[in-house]
Coordinates of C-alpha atoms in Angstrom, one line a residue:
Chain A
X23 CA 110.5 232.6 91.1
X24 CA 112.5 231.6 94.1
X25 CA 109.6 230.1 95.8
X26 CA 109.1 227.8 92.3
X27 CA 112.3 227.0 92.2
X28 CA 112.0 225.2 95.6
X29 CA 108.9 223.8 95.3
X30 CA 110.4 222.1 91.7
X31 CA 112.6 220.6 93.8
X32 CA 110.3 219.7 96.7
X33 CA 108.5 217.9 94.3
X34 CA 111.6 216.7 92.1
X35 CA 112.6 214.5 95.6
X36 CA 108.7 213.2 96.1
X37 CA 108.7 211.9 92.8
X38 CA 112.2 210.4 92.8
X39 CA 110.6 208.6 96.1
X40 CA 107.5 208.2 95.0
X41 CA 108.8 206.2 91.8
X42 CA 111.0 203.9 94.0
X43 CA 108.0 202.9 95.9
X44 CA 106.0 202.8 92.5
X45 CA 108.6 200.3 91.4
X46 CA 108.1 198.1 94.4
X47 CA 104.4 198.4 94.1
X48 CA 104.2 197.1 90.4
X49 CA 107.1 194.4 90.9
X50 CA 105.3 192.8 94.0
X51 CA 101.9 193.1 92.4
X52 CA 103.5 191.5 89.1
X53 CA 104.9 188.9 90.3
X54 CA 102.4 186.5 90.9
X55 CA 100.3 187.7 88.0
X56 CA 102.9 186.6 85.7
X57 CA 103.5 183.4 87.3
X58 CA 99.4 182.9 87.3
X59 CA 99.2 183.6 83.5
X60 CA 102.1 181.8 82.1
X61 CA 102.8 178.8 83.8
X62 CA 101.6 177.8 87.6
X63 CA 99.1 179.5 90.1
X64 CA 100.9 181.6 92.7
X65 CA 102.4 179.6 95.4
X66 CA 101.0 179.2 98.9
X67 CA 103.1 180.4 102.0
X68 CA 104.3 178.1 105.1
X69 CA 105.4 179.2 108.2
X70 CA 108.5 177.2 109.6
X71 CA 109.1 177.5 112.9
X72 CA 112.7 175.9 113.5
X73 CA 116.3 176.6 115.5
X74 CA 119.2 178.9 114.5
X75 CA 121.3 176.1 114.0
X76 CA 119.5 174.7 111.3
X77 CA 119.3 178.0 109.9
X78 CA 122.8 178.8 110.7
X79 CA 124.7 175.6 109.9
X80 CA 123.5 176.4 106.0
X81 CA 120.8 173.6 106.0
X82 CA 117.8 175.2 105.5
X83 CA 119.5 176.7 102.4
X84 CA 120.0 173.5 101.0
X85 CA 116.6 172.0 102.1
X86 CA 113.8 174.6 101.7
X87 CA 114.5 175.4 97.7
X88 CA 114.1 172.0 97.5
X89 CA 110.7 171.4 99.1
X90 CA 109.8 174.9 97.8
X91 CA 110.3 174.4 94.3
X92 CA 108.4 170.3 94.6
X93 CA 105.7 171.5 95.9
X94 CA 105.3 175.4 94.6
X95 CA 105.1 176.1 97.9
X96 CA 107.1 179.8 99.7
X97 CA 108.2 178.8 103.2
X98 CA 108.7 181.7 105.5
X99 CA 111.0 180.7 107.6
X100 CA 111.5 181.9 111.0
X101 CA 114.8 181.0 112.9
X102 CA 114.4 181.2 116.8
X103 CA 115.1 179.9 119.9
X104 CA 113.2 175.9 120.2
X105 CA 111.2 177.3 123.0
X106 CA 110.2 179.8 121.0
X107 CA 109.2 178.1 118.0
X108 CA 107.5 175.6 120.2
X109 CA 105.4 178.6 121.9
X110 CA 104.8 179.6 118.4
X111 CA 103.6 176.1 117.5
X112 CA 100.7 176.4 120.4
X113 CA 99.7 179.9 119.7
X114 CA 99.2 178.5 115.9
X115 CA 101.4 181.2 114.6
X116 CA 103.6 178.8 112.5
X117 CA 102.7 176.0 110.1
X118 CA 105.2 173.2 111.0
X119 CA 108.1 173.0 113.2
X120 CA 111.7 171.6 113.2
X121 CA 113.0 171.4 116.8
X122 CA 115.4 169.8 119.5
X123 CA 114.1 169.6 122.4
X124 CA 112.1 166.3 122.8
X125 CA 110.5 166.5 126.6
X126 CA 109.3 170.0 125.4
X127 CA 108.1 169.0 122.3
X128 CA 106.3 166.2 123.7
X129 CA 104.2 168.5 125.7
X130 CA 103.2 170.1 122.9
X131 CA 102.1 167.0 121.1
X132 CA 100.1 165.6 124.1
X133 CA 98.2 169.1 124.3
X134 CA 97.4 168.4 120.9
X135 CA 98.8 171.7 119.1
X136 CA 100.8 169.7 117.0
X137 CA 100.5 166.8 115.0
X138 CA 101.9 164.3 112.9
X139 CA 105.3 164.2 115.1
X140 CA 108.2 162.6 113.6
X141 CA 112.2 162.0 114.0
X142 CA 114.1 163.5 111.8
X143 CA 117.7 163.4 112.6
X144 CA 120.6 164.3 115.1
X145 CA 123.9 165.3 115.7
X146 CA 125.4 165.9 119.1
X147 CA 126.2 168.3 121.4
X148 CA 129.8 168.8 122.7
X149 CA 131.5 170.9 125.3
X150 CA 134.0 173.2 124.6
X151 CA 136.2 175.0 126.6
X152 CA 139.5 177.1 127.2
X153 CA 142.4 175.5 125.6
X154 CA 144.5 176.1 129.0
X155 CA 141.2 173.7 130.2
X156 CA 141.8 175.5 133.8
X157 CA 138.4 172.3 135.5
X158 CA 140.3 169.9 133.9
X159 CA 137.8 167.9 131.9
X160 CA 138.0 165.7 129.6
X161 CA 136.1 162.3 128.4
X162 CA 133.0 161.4 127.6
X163 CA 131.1 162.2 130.8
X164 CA 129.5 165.6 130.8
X165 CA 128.1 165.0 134.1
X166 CA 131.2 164.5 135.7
X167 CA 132.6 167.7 133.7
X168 CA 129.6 169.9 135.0
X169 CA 130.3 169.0 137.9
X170 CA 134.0 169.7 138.2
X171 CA 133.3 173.0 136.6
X172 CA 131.1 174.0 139.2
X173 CA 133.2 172.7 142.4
X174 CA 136.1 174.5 140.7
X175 CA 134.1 177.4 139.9
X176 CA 135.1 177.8 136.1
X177 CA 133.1 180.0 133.7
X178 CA 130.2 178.4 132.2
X179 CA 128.6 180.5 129.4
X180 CA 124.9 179.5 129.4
X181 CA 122.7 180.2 126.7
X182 CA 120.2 181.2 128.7
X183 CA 117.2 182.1 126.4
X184 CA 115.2 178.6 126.6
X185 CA 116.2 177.3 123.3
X186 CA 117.0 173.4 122.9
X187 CA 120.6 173.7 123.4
X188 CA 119.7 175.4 126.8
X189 CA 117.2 173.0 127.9
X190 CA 120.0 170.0 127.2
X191 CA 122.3 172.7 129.0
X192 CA 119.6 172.7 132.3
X193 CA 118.8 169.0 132.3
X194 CA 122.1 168.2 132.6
X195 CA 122.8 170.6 135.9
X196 CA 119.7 169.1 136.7
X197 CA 120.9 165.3 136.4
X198 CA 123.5 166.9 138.7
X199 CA 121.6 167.7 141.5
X200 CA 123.7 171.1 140.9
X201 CA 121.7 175.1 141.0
X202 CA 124.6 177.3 138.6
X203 CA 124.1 180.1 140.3
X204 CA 126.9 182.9 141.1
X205 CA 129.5 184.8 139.1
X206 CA 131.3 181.5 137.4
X207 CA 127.2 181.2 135.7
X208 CA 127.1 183.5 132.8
X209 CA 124.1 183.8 130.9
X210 CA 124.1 185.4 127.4
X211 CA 120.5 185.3 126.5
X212 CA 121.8 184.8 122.8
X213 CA 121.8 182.5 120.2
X214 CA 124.5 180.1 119.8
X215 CA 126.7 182.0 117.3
X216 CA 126.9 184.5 119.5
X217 CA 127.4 182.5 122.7
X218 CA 130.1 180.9 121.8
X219 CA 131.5 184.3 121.3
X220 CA 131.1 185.5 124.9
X221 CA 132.7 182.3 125.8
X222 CA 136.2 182.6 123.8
X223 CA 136.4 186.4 124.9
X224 CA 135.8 185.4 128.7
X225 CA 137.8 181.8 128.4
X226 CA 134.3 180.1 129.5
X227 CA 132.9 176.3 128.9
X228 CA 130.0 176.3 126.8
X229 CA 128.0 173.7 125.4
X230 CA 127.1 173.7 122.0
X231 CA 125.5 171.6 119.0
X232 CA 128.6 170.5 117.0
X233 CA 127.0 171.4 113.7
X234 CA 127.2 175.3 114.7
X235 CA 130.8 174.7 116.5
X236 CA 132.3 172.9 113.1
X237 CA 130.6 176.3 111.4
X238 CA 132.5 179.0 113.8
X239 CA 135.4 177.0 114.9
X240 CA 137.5 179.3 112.8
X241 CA 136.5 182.4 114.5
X242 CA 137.5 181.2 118.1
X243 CA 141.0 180.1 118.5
X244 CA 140.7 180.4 122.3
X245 CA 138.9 177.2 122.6
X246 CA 138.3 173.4 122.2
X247 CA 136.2 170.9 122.4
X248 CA 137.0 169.1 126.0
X249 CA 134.0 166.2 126.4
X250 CA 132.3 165.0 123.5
X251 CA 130.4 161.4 122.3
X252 CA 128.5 160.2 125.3
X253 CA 125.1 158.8 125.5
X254 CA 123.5 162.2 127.2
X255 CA 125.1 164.3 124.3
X256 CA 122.6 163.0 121.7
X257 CA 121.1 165.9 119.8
X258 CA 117.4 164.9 118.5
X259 CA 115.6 166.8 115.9
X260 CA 111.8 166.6 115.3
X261 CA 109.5 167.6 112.9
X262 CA 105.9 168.1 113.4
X263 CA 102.9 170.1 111.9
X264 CA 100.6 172.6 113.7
X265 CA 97.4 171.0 114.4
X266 CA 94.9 172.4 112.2
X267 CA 91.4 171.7 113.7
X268 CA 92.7 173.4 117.1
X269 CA 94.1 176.2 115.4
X270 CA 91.3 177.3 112.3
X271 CA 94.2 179.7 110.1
X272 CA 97.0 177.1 109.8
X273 CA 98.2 175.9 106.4
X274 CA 97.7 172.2 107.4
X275 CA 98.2 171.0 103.8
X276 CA 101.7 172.5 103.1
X277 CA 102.7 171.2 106.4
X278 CA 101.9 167.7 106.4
X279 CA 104.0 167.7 103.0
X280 CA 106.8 169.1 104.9
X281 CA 106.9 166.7 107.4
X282 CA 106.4 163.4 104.6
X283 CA 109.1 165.4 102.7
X284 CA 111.5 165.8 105.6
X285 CA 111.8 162.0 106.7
X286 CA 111.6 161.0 102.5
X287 CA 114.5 159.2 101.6
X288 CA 115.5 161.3 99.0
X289 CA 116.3 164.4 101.7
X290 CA 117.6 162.3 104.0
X291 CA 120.1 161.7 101.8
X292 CA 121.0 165.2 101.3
X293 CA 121.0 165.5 104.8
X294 CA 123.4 162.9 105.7
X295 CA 126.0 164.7 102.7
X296 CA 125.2 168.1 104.2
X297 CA 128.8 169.7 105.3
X298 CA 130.7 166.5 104.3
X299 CA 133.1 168.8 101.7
X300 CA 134.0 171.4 104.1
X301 CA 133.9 169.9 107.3
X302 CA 135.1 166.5 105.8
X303 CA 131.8 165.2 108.5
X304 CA 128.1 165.3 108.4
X305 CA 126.6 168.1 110.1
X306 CA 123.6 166.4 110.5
X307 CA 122.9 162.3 110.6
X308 CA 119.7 160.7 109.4
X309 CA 117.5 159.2 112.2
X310 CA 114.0 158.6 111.3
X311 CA 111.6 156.2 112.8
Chain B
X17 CA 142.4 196.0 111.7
X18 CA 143.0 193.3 109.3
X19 CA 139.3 192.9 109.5
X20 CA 138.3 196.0 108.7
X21 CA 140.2 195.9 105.3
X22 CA 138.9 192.8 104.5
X23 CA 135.6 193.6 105.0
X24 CA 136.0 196.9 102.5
X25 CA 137.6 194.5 100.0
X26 CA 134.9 192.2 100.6
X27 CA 132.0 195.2 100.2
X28 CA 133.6 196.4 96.8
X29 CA 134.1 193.4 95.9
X30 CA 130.2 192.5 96.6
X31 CA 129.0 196.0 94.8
X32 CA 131.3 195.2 91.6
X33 CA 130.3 191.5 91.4
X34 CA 126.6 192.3 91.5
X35 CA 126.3 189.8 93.7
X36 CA 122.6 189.1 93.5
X37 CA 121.7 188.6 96.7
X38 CA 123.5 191.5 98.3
X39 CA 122.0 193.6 95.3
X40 CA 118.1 192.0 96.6
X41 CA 119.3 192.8 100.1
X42 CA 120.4 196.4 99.2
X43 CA 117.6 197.3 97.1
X44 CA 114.4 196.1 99.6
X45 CA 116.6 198.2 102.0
X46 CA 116.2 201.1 100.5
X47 CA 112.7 200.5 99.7
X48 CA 111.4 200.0 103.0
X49 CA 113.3 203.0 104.6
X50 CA 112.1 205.3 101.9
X51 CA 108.7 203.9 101.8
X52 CA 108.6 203.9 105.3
X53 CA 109.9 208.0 105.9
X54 CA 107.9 209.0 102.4
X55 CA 104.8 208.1 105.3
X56 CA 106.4 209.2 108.2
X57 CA 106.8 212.3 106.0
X58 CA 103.4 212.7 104.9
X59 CA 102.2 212.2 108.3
X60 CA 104.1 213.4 110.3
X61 CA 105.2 217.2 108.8
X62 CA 101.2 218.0 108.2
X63 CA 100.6 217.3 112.0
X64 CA 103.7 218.7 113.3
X65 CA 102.7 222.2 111.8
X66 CA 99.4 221.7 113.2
X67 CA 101.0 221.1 116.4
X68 CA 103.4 223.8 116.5
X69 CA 100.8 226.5 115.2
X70 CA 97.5 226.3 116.2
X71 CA 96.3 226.0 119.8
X72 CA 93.5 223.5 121.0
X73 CA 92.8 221.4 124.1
X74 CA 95.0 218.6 125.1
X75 CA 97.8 219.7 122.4
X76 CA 100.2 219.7 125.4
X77 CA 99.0 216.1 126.1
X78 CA 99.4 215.4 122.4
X79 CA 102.7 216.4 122.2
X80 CA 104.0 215.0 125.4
X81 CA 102.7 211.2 123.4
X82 CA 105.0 212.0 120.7
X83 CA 107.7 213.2 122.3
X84 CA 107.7 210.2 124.3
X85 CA 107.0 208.5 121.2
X86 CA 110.8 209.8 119.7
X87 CA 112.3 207.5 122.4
X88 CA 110.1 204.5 121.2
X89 CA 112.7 201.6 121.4
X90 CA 112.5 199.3 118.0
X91 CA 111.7 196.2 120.0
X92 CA 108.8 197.2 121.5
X93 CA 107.9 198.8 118.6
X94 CA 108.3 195.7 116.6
X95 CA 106.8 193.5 119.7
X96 CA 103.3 195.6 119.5
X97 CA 103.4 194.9 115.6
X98 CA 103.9 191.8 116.3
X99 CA 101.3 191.1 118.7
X100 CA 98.5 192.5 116.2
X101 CA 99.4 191.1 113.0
X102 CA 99.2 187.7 115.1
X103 CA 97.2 185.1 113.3
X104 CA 95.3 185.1 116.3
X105 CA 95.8 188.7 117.1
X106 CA 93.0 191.9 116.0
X107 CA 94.9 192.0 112.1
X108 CA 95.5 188.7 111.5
X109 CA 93.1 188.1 108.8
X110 CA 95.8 190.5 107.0
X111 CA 98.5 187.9 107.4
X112 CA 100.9 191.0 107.0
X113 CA 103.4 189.3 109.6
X114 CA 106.4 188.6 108.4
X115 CA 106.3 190.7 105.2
X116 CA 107.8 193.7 104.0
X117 CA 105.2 195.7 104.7
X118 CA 105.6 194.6 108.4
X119 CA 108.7 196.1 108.3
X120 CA 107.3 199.6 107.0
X121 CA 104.7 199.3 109.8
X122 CA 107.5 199.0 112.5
X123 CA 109.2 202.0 111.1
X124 CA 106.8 204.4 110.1
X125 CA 106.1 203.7 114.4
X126 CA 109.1 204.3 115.2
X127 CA 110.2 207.4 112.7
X128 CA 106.8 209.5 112.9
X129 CA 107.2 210.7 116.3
X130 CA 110.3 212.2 115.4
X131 CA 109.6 214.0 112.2
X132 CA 106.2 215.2 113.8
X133 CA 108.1 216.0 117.4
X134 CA 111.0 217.9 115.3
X135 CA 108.6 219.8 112.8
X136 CA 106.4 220.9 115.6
X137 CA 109.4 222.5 117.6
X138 CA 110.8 223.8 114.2
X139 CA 106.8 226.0 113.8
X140 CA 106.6 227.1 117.4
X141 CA 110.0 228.7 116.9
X142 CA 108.5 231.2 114.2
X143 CA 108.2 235.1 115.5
X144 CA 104.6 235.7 116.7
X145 CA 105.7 239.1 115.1
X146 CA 106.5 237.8 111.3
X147 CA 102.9 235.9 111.4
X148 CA 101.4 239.3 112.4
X149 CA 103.4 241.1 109.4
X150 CA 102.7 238.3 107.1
X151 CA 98.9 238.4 108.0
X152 CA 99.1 242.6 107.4
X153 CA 100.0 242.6 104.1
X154 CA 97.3 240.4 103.4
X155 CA 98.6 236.6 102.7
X156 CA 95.7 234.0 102.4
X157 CA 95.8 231.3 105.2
X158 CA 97.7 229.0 102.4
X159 CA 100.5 231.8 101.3
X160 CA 101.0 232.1 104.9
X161 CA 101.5 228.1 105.5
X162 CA 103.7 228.0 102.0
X163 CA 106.2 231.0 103.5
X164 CA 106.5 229.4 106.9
X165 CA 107.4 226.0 105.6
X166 CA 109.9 228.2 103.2
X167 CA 111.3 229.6 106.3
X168 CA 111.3 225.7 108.4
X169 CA 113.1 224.5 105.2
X170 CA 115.9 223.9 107.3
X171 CA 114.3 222.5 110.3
X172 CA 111.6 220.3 108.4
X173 CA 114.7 218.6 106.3
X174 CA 116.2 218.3 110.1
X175 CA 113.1 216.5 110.5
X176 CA 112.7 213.8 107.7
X177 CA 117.0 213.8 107.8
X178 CA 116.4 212.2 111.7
X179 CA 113.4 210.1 110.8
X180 CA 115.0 208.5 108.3
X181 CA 118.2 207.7 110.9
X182 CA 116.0 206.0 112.8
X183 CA 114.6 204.4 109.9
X184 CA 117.8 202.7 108.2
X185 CA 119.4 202.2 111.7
X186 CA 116.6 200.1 112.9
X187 CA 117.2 196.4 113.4
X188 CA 115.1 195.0 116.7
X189 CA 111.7 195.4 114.8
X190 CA 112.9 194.3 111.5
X191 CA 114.2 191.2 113.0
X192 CA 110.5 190.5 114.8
X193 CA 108.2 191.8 112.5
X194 CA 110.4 190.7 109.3
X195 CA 111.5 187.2 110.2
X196 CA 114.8 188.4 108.7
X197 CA 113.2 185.4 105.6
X198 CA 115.8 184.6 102.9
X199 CA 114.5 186.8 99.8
X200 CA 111.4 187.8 101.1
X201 CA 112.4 190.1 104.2
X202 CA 116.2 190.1 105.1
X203 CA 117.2 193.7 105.3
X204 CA 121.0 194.9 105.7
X205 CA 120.6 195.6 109.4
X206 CA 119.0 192.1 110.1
X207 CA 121.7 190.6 107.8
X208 CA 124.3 192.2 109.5
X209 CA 123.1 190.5 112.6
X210 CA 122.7 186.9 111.3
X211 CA 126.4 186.9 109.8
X212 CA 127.6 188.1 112.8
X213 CA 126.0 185.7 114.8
X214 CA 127.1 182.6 112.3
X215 CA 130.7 183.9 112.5
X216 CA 131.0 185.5 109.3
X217 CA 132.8 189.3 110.6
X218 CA 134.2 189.8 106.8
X219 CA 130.5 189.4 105.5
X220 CA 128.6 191.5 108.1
X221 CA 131.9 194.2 107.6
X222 CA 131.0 194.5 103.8
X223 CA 127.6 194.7 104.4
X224 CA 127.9 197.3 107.1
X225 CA 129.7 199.2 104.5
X226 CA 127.6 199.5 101.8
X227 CA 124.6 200.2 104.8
X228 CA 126.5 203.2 105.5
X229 CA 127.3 204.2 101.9
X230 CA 123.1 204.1 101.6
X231 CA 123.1 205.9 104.2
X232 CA 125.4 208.7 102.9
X233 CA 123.3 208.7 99.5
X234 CA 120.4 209.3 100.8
X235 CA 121.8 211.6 103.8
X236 CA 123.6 213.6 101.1
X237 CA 120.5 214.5 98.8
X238 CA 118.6 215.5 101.6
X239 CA 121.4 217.7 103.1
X240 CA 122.1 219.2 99.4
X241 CA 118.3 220.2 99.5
X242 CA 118.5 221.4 103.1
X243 CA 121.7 224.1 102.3
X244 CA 121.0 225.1 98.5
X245 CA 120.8 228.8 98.8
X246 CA 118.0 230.6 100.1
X247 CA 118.3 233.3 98.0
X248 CA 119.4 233.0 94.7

């Protein structure tokens, strides 16, 4: 008896388990069925390849149902670093991409993994910093700021995980003539979000995309934005599609309709209103070709 | 502190809402940990026992894998995954990257090796003695096997109670193998991460919350089963 008794309830627990993965099964299974009998065939996926701050600023919310829903299409989007989306874009492990870092992306366009390359629209980067603003910058030069903050040895939160903000970040050190090297040079390794974090717990200058400062600005009260508006802020975003006849399993079709429905006027427009109620600004300002 | 407060308000307030997309979030949670251990489980507890009772070559060898295997961080878990479900990696006909069932990949990898590892130790415990005694009064091979797990009860519930720790605790893989897509694959772990890394500490709170009240749930009908009374 005792032994049943057990084994009842062994089996009890299986079949509670069992019928929470039965559920799953049927519902994923379905799905598409029901959408192929009634009304349309079951969409095809996309793989976007494209920045945190896109993802993180809430654009892509606003943006992919629409495309989605145009063009019965599901984009999977994945939100990584740009040079990781761009590395993605030459293994052909994403369908199109939406980046920001030009001189990379232009490499992979003239090694031919991507295609059909177009401007999209920009924003701009600005530096932020302590309140107390212990370098002393201000302005529109961020040369002349990166500077100061090395010779003075303030703490500099880099990014430091090869995305488009720290490429911008690097050119600019770069433009400098100037190796950040030492203890002032922090180096997170972490998306922007999380960046700016490090920086208002350990009083740092940062450099960010505006779009994901106006987003978090409320969470650090330690900081402010010290140089902003000059020419070598600009913020460019790009899309482009994978190129299909060097990579044989991309979905070339979905993609080139994202790229004609990204620069359409009609998202555009949505783009330019994106953030206007909250932030009382555009997050995001139509540029295309 | 504040924070903290908020974020409960803000988690019952989420659970009494039905907030849809916390209840999506919650729910393909649950599915993929208990998918994902319900393997791990059928897996790992037959091989375990194989481990821990019979002897054969290289089952020292075996076992050293797996309990390597218990220590198996998520992220090179999920970057292996990752690396075969490629398009242009050995699976990617499959195109399983970036699906649920990704995820269950990543954690059945990462879960087994403890529920197998734990079972094992739990069988090479028993007295060589009781075997002898159970053999003597003449049990077949399978009344043996069905006492023995009777007597592991405790042990093998150990077992599935640490897999499935692993299992709902797990975020690295998720994240690579999952995409962390919007409806398709966010989990509460990988959800947790994206609102903290956008700022939002009163959303990731309330969703660490109810995380850990799923975690209770299921932790709680497995430790009910574990300590009902042997004998009755």
């Amino acid at each position: 008896m005792r032994k049943n008794r057990l084994l009842i309830t062994l089996f009890a627990f299986m079949l509670l388990i069992l019928s929470a993965c039965g559920n799953s099964d049927t519902k994923t299974n379905a799905a598409p069925k029901e959408k192929k009998a009634a009304e349309k065939p079951a969409p095809t996926e996309m793989i976007l390849a494209t920045t945190t701050s896109t993802q993180d600023s809430g654009l892509l919310d606003v943006i992919i149902p629409m495309f989605e829903k145009e063009n019965n299409v599901k984009v999977k989007t994945i939100a990584v670093g740009t040079g990781q989306a761009l590395e993605m874009g030459t293994k052909g492990e994403a369908d199109a991409l939406l980046v920001h870092a030009p001189a990379a992306e232009k490499a992979v366009v003239d090694a031919g993994d991507a295609i059909n390359y177009k401007r999209v629209m920009y924003n701009d980067f600005v530096l932020v910093g302590p309140k107390e603003n212990p370098a002393d910058v201000s302005g529109q030069d961020i040369k002349a700021a990166f500077k100061k903050i090395a010779d003075t040895k303030g703490v500099f939160i880099s990014r430091g995980d090869d995305s488009g903000t720290h490429k911008k970040e690097l050119s600019i050190w770069q433009a400098d003539t100037i190796k950040p090297e030492g203890e002032w040079y922090v180096s997170t390794g972490q998306g922007m979000g999380q960046t700016l974090q490090v920086a208002a717990e350990k009083k740092g200058y940062v450099l960010t995309d505006r779009a994901t400062w106006l987003a978090q600005e409320k969470n650090l009260n330690t900081l402010k934005i010290v140089v902003e508006g000059g020419q070598d802020l600009m913020n460019i975003y790009h899309v482009m599609q994978v190129n299909p006849e060097k990579h044989n399993m991309v979905n070339s079709k979905d993609a080139e309709k994202f790229v004609k429905f990204m620069v359409d006027k009609k998202t555009q427009e949505v783009i330019e209103n994106f953030g206007k109620k909250e932030y009382g600004q555009s997050l995001f300002i139509s540029y295309t070709e | 502190m504040e924070l903290l407060i908020d974020g409960l308000k803000k988690a019952i307030e989420m659970i009494f809402t039905g907030n849809p997309e916390v209840f999506a979030i919650t729910w393909l949670t649950l599915k993929v940990c208990l998918i994902a251990i319900l393997i791990s489980t059928l897996i790992g507890l037959p091989l375990g026992i194989l481990l821990g009772l019979s002897r054969f070559r290289g089952r020292r060898f075996l076992l050293l894998f797996i309990n390597m295997g218990m220590g198996l961080p998520p992220v090179v878990a999920g970057l292996w995954i990752t690396m075969f479900l490629w398009r242009s990696g050995p699976l990617g006909e499959w195109r399983l990257l970036y699906s649920p069932t990704a995820i269950v990949m990543a954690q059945v990898l990462v879960s087994l090796p403890i529920v197998t590892s734990l079972t094992s130790s739990a069988f090479q415990q028993i007295n060589e003695k009781m075997l002898l005694q159970i053999k003597a009064l003449g049990a077949t091979r399978l009344q043996t096997l069905m006492i023995l797990v009777k007597q592991s009860k405790i042990a093998i519930v150990a077992a599935i109670m640490a897999g499935f720790g692993r299992v709902i605790a797990e975020v690295g893989a998720a994240m690579m193998v999952g995409g962390n897509i919007q409806g398709d694959t966010r989990i509460l772990t990988t959800t947790i991460v994206m609102e903290v890394s956008k700022g939002n500490f009163d959303i990731a709170l309330a969703l660490s919350f109810i995380l850990l009240s799923l975690a209770l749930m299921i932790t709680a009908a497995l430790t009910f089963l574990q300590q009902r009374r042997r004998f009755s």
